[in-house]
């Protein structure tokens, strides 16, 4: 068949959604909550830092068949994805809908080195990367508020009444202060090196948040006192960041860990890792995220001692450790 026998292309022959050869990408990073988890659900402030070593990348190709997902957790039609991928499916559908292309099909590929269910923001980071990739694939511009709301839709599937902290933190790239639904930047006087250590136990944010709710219903006065203490510690931590007082910041983290334990979201494995970090000279250590498993966040004295503390944490049973430096802003 020669090329001359081919029908000339007419505009009406063009597919409604031409498939580009290159995928459109979206990215987001992990986060650790420095102070304020759980209390933030009750309108106290929270502080979060980025974990840039932990990254999610989503790639989206427009396609003509049924939408499919390729990931380490699942490979197959998006419509048949297992329940634990509900937030991912929701993020893709919500983004298509918001862009006015709800009927379009996509091939979605997710690559992530964030451990799921460890309190480092995996569900929000995946949702953010997916929303961004879908927007890039369909050439639609989503402003920050629209992006946030789409991630929140996915987060509501993950844990019912998310404060919105994670949805901001995974897109921030810098420490953030979160209060009354709004974020603001944080002043950091000196660089600080943190180590995150994974207990290897899946955190259960949904159950932990429900447990705090039950505790609040049963003992409103005692629970409010703990939430107030966490709120104060978070405000103190912001001051210590601004003045460069790492020792005081570490002490606030230790007290935060104790208050979260009293709130009922601790775990012996978290206590053991926090104790190991303190025994190896860390300024402070606390659980981070929903708790009942997941990770501890450790403030080390400097880069050198961070390596030593990370080794000690692995020797104490941590499944993995990551080190991150929060740079000074002044
Ligand atoms: O476990 P994560 O990473 O999803 O963090 C949950 C943080 C909470 O404060 C416990 C819940 C929330 O909605 O902010």
mmCIF file of C-alpha atoms and ligand atoms in Angstrom:
data_model
loop_
_atom_site.group_PDB
_atom_site.id
_atom_site.type_symbol
_atom_site.label_atom_id
_atom_site.label_comp_id
_atom_site.label_asym_id
_atom_site.label_seq_id
_atom_site.Cartn_x
_atom_site.Cartn_y
_atom_site.Cartn_z
ATOM 1 C CA UNK A 1 0.000 0.000 0.000
ATOM 2 C CA UNK A 2 1.429 3.276 -1.076
ATOM 3 C CA UNK A 3 0.970 6.403 0.873
ATOM 4 C CA UNK A 4 -1.070 7.871 -1.970
ATOM 5 C CA UNK A 5 -3.813 5.278 -1.357
ATOM 6 C CA UNK A 6 -4.368 6.440 2.187
ATOM 7 C CA UNK A 7 -7.386 8.627 2.755
ATOM 8 C CA UNK A 8 -6.364 12.226 3.302
ATOM 9 C CA UNK A 9 -6.803 13.196 6.935
ATOM 10 C CA UNK A 10 -9.751 15.477 7.534
ATOM 11 C CA UNK A 11 -10.411 17.346 10.754
ATOM 12 C CA UNK A 12 -13.382 15.031 11.427
ATOM 13 C CA UNK A 13 -11.031 12.014 11.376
ATOM 14 C CA UNK A 14 -8.873 13.394 14.159
ATOM 15 C CA UNK A 15 -9.366 11.522 17.427
ATOM 16 C CA UNK A 16 -11.111 13.643 20.052
ATOM 17 C CA UNK A 17 -8.217 13.074 22.461
ATOM 18 C CA UNK A 18 -4.951 12.538 20.620
ATOM 19 C CA UNK A 19 -2.575 10.396 22.613
ATOM 20 C CA UNK A 20 0.708 12.209 23.197
ATOM 21 C CA UNK A 21 3.860 10.127 23.015
ATOM 22 C CA UNK A 22 5.346 11.560 26.191
ATOM 23 C CA UNK A 23 3.618 11.224 29.530
ATOM 24 C CA UNK A 24 2.807 14.278 31.620
ATOM 25 C CA UNK A 25 4.315 14.163 35.117
ATOM 26 C CA UNK A 26 3.427 15.369 38.589
ATOM 27 C CA UNK A 27 5.545 15.147 41.735
ATOM 28 C CA UNK A 28 5.197 15.593 45.478
ATOM 29 C CA UNK A 29 7.356 14.803 48.492
ATOM 30 C CA UNK A 30 7.007 13.193 51.893
ATOM 31 C CA UNK A 31 6.609 15.236 55.065
ATOM 32 C CA UNK A 32 7.110 14.861 58.773
ATOM 33 C CA UNK A 33 5.004 16.610 61.376
ATOM 34 C CA UNK A 34 7.375 18.366 63.754
ATOM 35 C CA UNK A 35 4.658 19.098 66.290
ATOM 36 C CA UNK A 36 0.878 19.338 66.397
ATOM 37 C CA UNK A 37 -0.430 16.061 64.930
ATOM 38 C CA UNK A 38 -3.859 15.105 66.268
ATOM 39 C CA UNK A 39 -4.166 18.463 68.078
ATOM 40 C CA UNK A 40 -4.438 20.031 64.603
ATOM 41 C CA UNK A 41 -7.693 18.113 64.068
ATOM 42 C CA UNK A 42 -9.012 20.178 67.035
ATOM 43 C CA UNK A 43 -7.915 23.497 65.535
ATOM 44 C CA UNK A 44 -4.569 23.757 67.317
ATOM 45 C CA UNK A 45 -1.605 24.770 65.127
ATOM 46 C CA UNK A 46 0.884 22.341 63.581
ATOM 47 C CA UNK A 47 4.399 22.489 62.147
ATOM 48 C CA UNK A 48 5.571 20.250 59.308
ATOM 49 C CA UNK A 49 8.874 19.814 57.499
ATOM 50 C CA UNK A 50 9.498 18.376 54.014
ATOM 51 C CA UNK A 51 11.210 15.002 53.570
ATOM 52 C CA UNK A 52 12.749 15.563 50.170
ATOM 53 C CA UNK A 53 14.431 12.125 50.115
ATOM 54 C CA UNK A 54 10.940 10.642 49.839
ATOM 55 C CA UNK A 55 9.347 11.374 46.479
ATOM 56 C CA UNK A 56 6.328 10.342 44.443
ATOM 57 C CA UNK A 57 6.171 10.736 40.697
ATOM 58 C CA UNK A 58 2.985 10.170 38.715
ATOM 59 C CA UNK A 59 2.969 9.915 34.912
ATOM 60 C CA UNK A 60 -0.226 10.227 32.919
ATOM 61 C CA UNK A 61 -0.838 9.309 29.279
ATOM 62 C CA UNK A 62 -4.201 10.013 27.706
ATOM 63 C CA UNK A 63 -5.586 6.763 26.348
ATOM 64 C CA UNK A 64 -8.596 5.374 24.535
ATOM 65 C CA UNK A 65 -9.294 2.166 26.432
ATOM 66 C CA UNK A 66 -10.376 1.841 30.058
ATOM 67 C CA UNK A 67 -8.211 3.780 32.516
ATOM 68 C CA UNK A 68 -5.380 1.709 33.973
ATOM 69 C CA UNK A 69 -2.977 2.045 36.874
ATOM 70 C CA UNK A 70 0.588 0.738 36.995
ATOM 71 C CA UNK A 71 2.197 0.799 40.449
ATOM 72 C CA UNK A 72 4.133 -1.407 42.848
ATOM 73 C CA UNK A 73 0.900 -2.089 44.750
ATOM 74 C CA UNK A 74 -1.379 -2.839 41.802
ATOM 75 C CA UNK A 75 -1.320 -3.184 38.054
ATOM 76 C CA UNK A 76 -4.651 -3.193 36.228
ATOM 77 C CA UNK A 77 -7.868 -1.319 35.441
ATOM 78 C CA UNK A 78 -8.312 1.733 37.660
ATOM 79 C CA UNK A 79 -11.957 0.774 38.203
ATOM 80 C CA UNK A 80 -10.930 -2.560 39.748
ATOM 81 C CA UNK A 81 -8.167 -1.211 42.027
ATOM 82 C CA UNK A 82 -8.237 -2.561 45.601
ATOM 83 C CA UNK A 83 -9.863 -0.511 48.369
ATOM 84 C CA UNK A 84 -6.523 0.616 49.815
ATOM 85 C CA UNK A 85 -5.940 2.519 46.556
ATOM 86 C CA UNK A 86 -9.244 4.346 46.969
ATOM 87 C CA UNK A 87 -7.492 7.692 47.605
ATOM 88 C CA UNK A 88 -5.452 7.319 44.399
ATOM 89 C CA UNK A 89 -8.519 6.443 42.319
ATOM 90 C CA UNK A 90 -10.395 9.353 43.896
ATOM 91 C CA UNK A 91 -7.559 11.783 43.148
ATOM 92 C CA UNK A 92 -7.500 10.791 39.464
ATOM 93 C CA UNK A 93 -11.295 10.929 39.080
ATOM 94 C CA UNK A 94 -11.606 14.214 40.977
ATOM 95 C CA UNK A 95 -8.882 15.844 38.888
ATOM 96 C CA UNK A 96 -10.452 14.702 35.586
ATOM 97 C CA UNK A 97 -13.803 15.982 36.788
ATOM 98 C CA UNK A 98 -12.402 19.349 37.906
ATOM 99 C CA UNK A 99 -10.757 19.779 34.502
ATOM 100 C CA UNK A 100 -14.043 19.066 32.732
ATOM 101 C CA UNK A 101 -12.798 15.813 31.162
ATOM 102 C CA UNK A 102 -14.475 13.255 33.435
ATOM 103 C CA UNK A 103 -15.154 10.906 30.510
ATOM 104 C CA UNK A 104 -11.536 10.751 29.357
ATOM 105 C CA UNK A 105 -9.351 7.676 29.907
ATOM 106 C CA UNK A 106 -5.821 7.673 31.262
ATOM 107 C CA UNK A 107 -2.888 5.381 31.742
ATOM 108 C CA UNK A 108 -1.511 6.285 35.176
ATOM 109 C CA UNK A 109 1.912 5.159 36.389
ATOM 110 C CA UNK A 110 3.053 5.803 39.955
ATOM 111 C CA UNK A 111 6.619 5.484 41.226
ATOM 112 C CA UNK A 112 7.174 6.183 44.903
ATOM 113 C CA UNK A 113 9.807 5.567 47.551
ATOM 114 C CA UNK A 114 7.473 6.695 50.341
ATOM 115 C CA UNK A 115 6.501 3.879 52.645
ATOM 116 C CA UNK A 116 2.692 3.698 52.880
ATOM 117 C CA UNK A 117 0.956 4.037 56.259
ATOM 118 C CA UNK A 118 4.015 5.292 58.110
ATOM 119 C CA UNK A 119 2.921 8.845 58.924
ATOM 120 C CA UNK A 120 5.166 10.447 56.276
ATOM 121 C CA UNK A 121 2.349 11.589 54.017
ATOM 122 C CA UNK A 122 2.203 8.827 51.425
ATOM 123 C CA UNK A 123 -1.534 9.108 50.686
ATOM 124 C CA UNK A 124 -1.450 12.903 50.314
ATOM 125 C CA UNK A 125 1.781 12.856 48.283
ATOM 126 C CA UNK A 126 0.421 10.268 45.851
ATOM 127 C CA UNK A 127 -2.809 12.256 45.509
ATOM 128 C CA UNK A 128 -0.862 15.482 44.893
ATOM 129 C CA UNK A 129 1.361 13.880 42.254
ATOM 130 C CA UNK A 130 -1.664 12.333 40.497
ATOM 131 C CA UNK A 131 -3.638 15.588 40.496
ATOM 132 C CA UNK A 132 -0.654 17.473 39.086
ATOM 133 C CA UNK A 133 0.035 14.848 36.412
ATOM 134 C CA UNK A 134 -3.610 14.738 35.288
ATOM 135 C CA UNK A 135 -3.685 18.544 35.080
ATOM 136 C CA UNK A 136 -0.465 18.527 33.042
ATOM 137 C CA UNK A 137 -1.792 15.819 30.708
ATOM 138 C CA UNK A 138 -4.958 17.758 29.920
ATOM 139 C CA UNK A 139 -3.327 21.154 29.824
ATOM 140 C CA UNK A 140 -5.549 22.448 32.582
ATOM 141 C CA UNK A 141 -4.336 24.990 35.090
ATOM 142 C CA UNK A 142 -5.286 24.300 38.684
ATOM 143 C CA UNK A 143 -4.495 26.996 41.203
ATOM 144 C CA UNK A 144 -3.130 26.094 44.657
ATOM 145 C CA UNK A 145 -6.579 26.179 46.270
ATOM 146 C CA UNK A 146 -8.109 23.891 43.634
ATOM 147 C CA UNK A 147 -5.161 21.502 43.893
ATOM 148 C CA UNK A 148 -5.539 21.449 47.684
ATOM 149 C CA UNK A 149 -9.247 20.673 47.531
ATOM 150 C CA UNK A 150 -8.689 17.770 45.108
ATOM 151 C CA UNK A 151 -6.021 16.267 47.386
ATOM 152 C CA UNK A 152 -8.355 16.718 50.341
ATOM 153 C CA UNK A 153 -11.020 14.698 48.501
ATOM 154 C CA UNK A 154 -8.570 11.813 48.275
ATOM 155 C CA UNK A 155 -7.503 12.325 51.898
ATOM 156 C CA UNK A 156 -11.139 12.084 53.040
ATOM 157 C CA UNK A 157 -11.209 8.597 51.548
ATOM 158 C CA UNK A 158 -7.956 7.780 53.395
ATOM 159 C CA UNK A 159 -8.958 9.045 56.817
ATOM 160 C CA UNK A 160 -12.428 10.641 56.903
ATOM 161 C CA UNK A 161 -11.798 14.102 58.379
ATOM 162 C CA UNK A 162 -8.256 15.183 57.484
ATOM 163 C CA UNK A 163 -7.138 18.513 58.926
ATOM 164 C CA UNK A 164 -5.604 19.551 55.588
ATOM 165 C CA UNK A 165 -2.090 19.694 57.023
ATOM 166 C CA UNK A 166 -0.735 16.808 54.927
ATOM 167 C CA UNK A 167 -2.302 18.127 51.720
ATOM 168 C CA UNK A 168 -0.318 21.347 52.185
ATOM 169 C CA UNK A 169 2.864 19.809 53.572
ATOM 170 C CA UNK A 170 3.506 17.422 50.646
ATOM 171 C CA UNK A 171 3.515 20.358 48.214
ATOM 172 C CA UNK A 172 5.401 22.850 50.362
ATOM 173 C CA UNK A 173 9.119 22.102 49.880
ATOM 174 C CA UNK A 174 9.846 24.065 53.075
ATOM 175 C CA UNK A 175 8.707 24.013 56.720
ATOM 176 C CA UNK A 176 5.147 25.232 57.169
ATOM 177 C CA UNK A 177 3.004 26.556 59.974
ATOM 178 C CA UNK A 178 -0.632 25.427 59.645
ATOM 179 C CA UNK A 179 -3.402 27.074 61.620
ATOM 180 C CA UNK A 180 -7.091 27.719 60.967
ATOM 181 C CA UNK A 181 -6.842 26.031 57.586
ATOM 182 C CA UNK A 182 -4.098 28.338 56.312
ATOM 183 C CA UNK A 183 -0.348 27.875 55.868
ATOM 184 C CA UNK A 184 2.439 30.342 56.471
ATOM 185 C CA UNK A 185 6.223 30.101 56.195
ATOM 186 C CA UNK A 186 8.430 29.398 59.197
ATOM 187 C CA UNK A 187 11.608 31.239 60.213
ATOM 188 C CA UNK A 188 14.542 28.903 60.831
ATOM 189 C CA UNK A 189 17.645 30.515 62.348
ATOM 190 C CA UNK A 190 20.147 27.644 62.013
ATOM 191 C CA UNK A 191 20.213 24.481 59.882
ATOM 192 C CA UNK A 192 18.764 21.489 61.706
ATOM 193 C CA UNK A 193 19.332 17.843 60.883
ATOM 194 C CA UNK A 194 16.519 15.406 61.487
ATOM 195 C CA UNK A 195 16.455 11.625 61.243
ATOM 196 C CA UNK A 196 13.214 9.786 60.527
ATOM 197 C CA UNK A 197 13.109 6.136 61.592
ATOM 198 C CA UNK A 198 10.439 3.656 60.545
ATOM 199 C CA UNK A 199 9.263 1.132 63.133
ATOM 200 C CA UNK A 200 8.184 -1.101 60.232
ATOM 201 C CA UNK A 201 4.728 -1.220 61.820
ATOM 202 C CA UNK A 202 1.888 0.208 59.738
ATOM 203 C CA UNK A 203 0.509 3.321 61.404
ATOM 204 C CA UNK A 204 -3.251 3.467 61.643
ATOM 205 C CA UNK A 205 -4.146 7.119 61.255
ATOM 206 C CA UNK A 206 -7.854 6.495 60.796
ATOM 207 C CA UNK A 207 -8.086 4.379 63.983
ATOM 208 C CA UNK A 208 -5.785 6.723 65.902
ATOM 209 C CA UNK A 209 -7.901 9.779 64.999
ATOM 210 C CA UNK A 210 -11.071 7.853 65.964
ATOM 211 C CA UNK A 211 -9.418 6.808 69.239
ATOM 212 C CA UNK A 212 -8.646 10.411 70.142
ATOM 213 C CA UNK A 213 -12.259 11.331 69.298
ATOM 214 C CA UNK A 214 -13.551 8.629 71.668
ATOM 215 C CA UNK A 215 -11.130 9.767 74.365
ATOM 216 C CA UNK A 216 -12.347 13.336 73.883
ATOM 217 C CA UNK A 217 -15.985 12.232 74.209
ATOM 218 C CA UNK A 218 -15.274 10.218 77.348
ATOM 219 C CA UNK A 219 -12.894 12.661 79.040
ATOM 220 C CA UNK A 220 -13.321 16.099 77.443
ATOM 221 C CA UNK A 221 -11.458 17.952 80.171
ATOM 222 C CA UNK A 222 -8.385 15.674 80.293
ATOM 223 C CA UNK A 223 -8.210 15.404 76.515
ATOM 224 C CA UNK A 224 -8.564 19.158 76.028
ATOM 225 C CA UNK A 225 -5.692 19.695 78.469
ATOM 226 C CA UNK A 226 -3.471 17.405 76.363
ATOM 227 C CA UNK A 227 -4.541 19.112 73.116
ATOM 228 C CA UNK A 228 -3.821 22.508 74.677
ATOM 229 C CA UNK A 229 -0.401 21.298 75.790
ATOM 230 C CA UNK A 230 0.362 20.104 72.258
ATOM 231 C CA UNK A 231 -0.785 23.472 70.913
ATOM 232 C CA UNK A 232 1.540 25.295 73.332
ATOM 233 C CA UNK A 233 4.456 23.009 72.493
ATOM 234 C CA UNK A 234 3.895 23.744 68.811
ATOM 235 C CA UNK A 235 3.963 27.507 69.446
ATOM 236 C CA UNK A 236 7.106 27.069 71.549
ATOM 237 C CA UNK A 237 8.688 25.035 68.762
ATOM 238 C CA UNK A 238 8.087 27.851 66.281
ATOM 239 C CA UNK A 239 9.918 30.220 68.643
ATOM 240 C CA UNK A 240 12.816 27.768 69.095
ATOM 241 C CA UNK A 241 13.150 27.430 65.311
ATOM 242 C CA UNK A 242 13.254 31.217 64.966
ATOM 243 C CA UNK A 243 15.888 31.618 67.703
ATOM 244 C CA UNK A 244 17.950 28.573 66.704
ATOM 245 C CA UNK A 245 17.553 26.876 70.091
ATOM 246 C CA UNK A 246 17.877 23.220 69.058
ATOM 247 C CA UNK A 247 18.148 21.958 72.625
ATOM 248 C CA UNK A 248 14.812 23.572 73.576
ATOM 249 C CA UNK A 249 13.227 22.336 70.333
ATOM 250 C CA UNK A 250 14.331 18.792 71.170
ATOM 251 C CA UNK A 251 12.876 19.109 74.678
ATOM 252 C CA UNK A 252 9.561 20.255 73.174
ATOM 253 C CA UNK A 253 9.612 17.212 70.887
ATOM 254 C CA UNK A 254 10.192 14.894 73.869
ATOM 255 C CA UNK A 255 7.239 16.443 75.697
ATOM 256 C CA UNK A 256 5.129 16.183 72.556
ATOM 257 C CA UNK A 257 5.919 12.469 72.352
ATOM 258 C CA UNK A 258 4.816 12.000 75.959
ATOM 259 C CA UNK A 259 1.569 13.963 75.428
ATOM 260 C CA UNK A 260 0.759 11.941 72.284
ATOM 261 C CA UNK A 261 1.329 8.748 74.279
ATOM 262 C CA UNK A 262 -1.155 9.954 76.910
ATOM 263 C CA UNK A 263 -3.561 10.770 74.093
ATOM 264 C CA UNK A 264 -3.466 7.062 73.196
ATOM 265 C CA UNK A 265 -1.614 7.133 69.880
ATOM 266 C CA UNK A 266 1.742 5.798 71.061
ATOM 267 C CA UNK A 267 3.243 2.366 70.602
ATOM 268 C CA UNK A 268 6.048 0.509 72.432
ATOM 269 C CA UNK A 269 8.079 0.311 69.192
ATOM 270 C CA UNK A 270 7.880 4.119 68.842
ATOM 271 C CA UNK A 271 8.937 4.545 72.488
ATOM 272 C CA UNK A 272 11.876 2.178 71.975
ATOM 273 C CA UNK A 273 13.185 4.086 68.939
ATOM 274 C CA UNK A 274 12.706 7.466 70.633
ATOM 275 C CA UNK A 275 14.605 6.189 73.693
ATOM 276 C CA UNK A 276 17.427 4.811 71.520
ATOM 277 C CA UNK A 277 17.778 8.192 69.777
ATOM 278 C CA UNK A 278 17.948 10.076 73.092
ATOM 279 C CA UNK A 279 20.467 7.562 74.471
ATOM 280 C CA UNK A 280 22.684 8.371 71.478
ATOM 281 C CA UNK A 281 22.705 12.086 72.139
ATOM 282 C CA UNK A 282 19.767 13.355 70.068
ATOM 283 C CA UNK A 283 18.274 16.654 71.230
ATOM 284 C CA UNK A 284 14.810 15.101 71.155
ATOM 285 C CA UNK A 285 12.565 12.501 69.536
ATOM 286 C CA UNK A 286 8.861 11.959 69.022
ATOM 287 C CA UNK A 287 6.394 9.939 67.022
ATOM 288 C CA UNK A 288 5.329 11.727 63.854
ATOM 289 C CA UNK A 289 1.992 11.520 62.018
ATOM 290 C CA UNK A 290 -0.971 9.451 63.103
ATOM 291 C CA UNK A 291 1.004 7.145 65.415
ATOM 292 C CA UNK A 292 0.203 3.640 66.715
ATOM 293 C CA UNK A 293 3.081 2.578 64.483
ATOM 294 C CA UNK A 294 4.795 4.455 61.686
ATOM 295 C CA UNK A 295 7.821 6.635 62.301
ATOM 296 C CA UNK A 296 9.717 8.636 64.889
ATOM 297 C CA UNK A 297 11.238 12.026 64.094
ATOM 298 C CA UNK A 298 14.576 12.712 65.778
ATOM 299 C CA UNK A 299 16.434 16.019 66.080
ATOM 300 C CA UNK A 300 20.145 15.276 65.992
ATOM 301 C CA UNK A 301 22.938 17.565 67.183
ATOM 302 C CA UNK A 302 24.605 17.835 63.769
ATOM 303 C CA UNK A 303 25.210 15.912 60.528
ATOM 304 C CA UNK A 304 27.884 13.691 62.040
ATOM 305 C CA UNK A 305 25.781 12.647 65.003
ATOM 306 C CA UNK A 306 22.808 12.156 62.646
ATOM 307 C CA UNK A 307 24.715 9.322 60.970
ATOM 308 C CA UNK A 308 25.512 7.818 64.356
ATOM 309 C CA UNK A 309 21.925 8.139 65.573
ATOM 310 C CA UNK A 310 20.594 6.617 62.327
ATOM 311 C CA UNK A 311 22.908 3.626 62.826
ATOM 312 C CA UNK A 312 21.780 3.277 66.442
ATOM 313 C CA UNK A 313 18.128 3.410 65.355
ATOM 314 C CA UNK A 314 18.663 0.653 62.802
ATOM 315 C CA UNK A 315 20.497 -1.401 65.445
ATOM 316 C CA UNK A 316 17.465 -0.822 67.718
ATOM 317 C CA UNK A 317 15.168 -2.321 65.091
ATOM 318 C CA UNK A 318 14.224 0.502 62.705
ATOM 319 C CA UNK A 319 13.207 -0.903 59.318
ATOM 320 C CA UNK A 320 14.604 2.182 57.549
ATOM 321 C CA UNK A 321 15.945 5.647 58.330
ATOM 322 C CA UNK A 322 16.075 8.876 56.331
ATOM 323 C CA UNK A 323 18.050 12.007 57.159
ATOM 324 C CA UNK A 324 16.995 15.493 56.157
ATOM 325 C CA UNK A 325 18.370 18.957 56.832
ATOM 326 C CA UNK A 326 16.058 21.914 57.282
ATOM 327 C CA UNK A 327 18.010 24.894 56.008
ATOM 328 C CA UNK A 328 18.130 28.253 57.726
ATOM 329 C CA UNK A 329 15.831 30.870 56.228
ATOM 330 C CA UNK A 330 17.714 33.920 57.480
HETATM 331 O O1 LIG B 1 -0.395 9.758 59.578
HETATM 332 P P1 LIG B 1 -0.480 10.898 58.618
HETATM 333 O O2 LIG B 1 0.786 11.162 57.886
HETATM 334 O O3 LIG B 1 -1.647 10.754 57.684
HETATM 335 O O4 LIG B 1 -0.739 12.225 59.493
HETATM 336 C C1 LIG B 1 -1.948 12.374 60.201
HETATM 337 C C2 LIG B 1 -1.963 13.669 60.958
HETATM 338 C C3 LIG B 1 -3.158 13.801 61.920
HETATM 339 O O5 LIG B 1 -2.973 15.059 62.597
HETATM 340 C C4 LIG B 1 -3.172 12.697 62.948
HETATM 341 C C5 LIG B 1 -4.488 13.807 61.177
HETATM 342 C C6 LIG B 1 -4.771 15.082 60.388
HETATM 343 O O6 LIG B 1 -5.772 15.041 59.661
HETATM 344 O O7 LIG B 1 -4.045 16.092 60.500
#
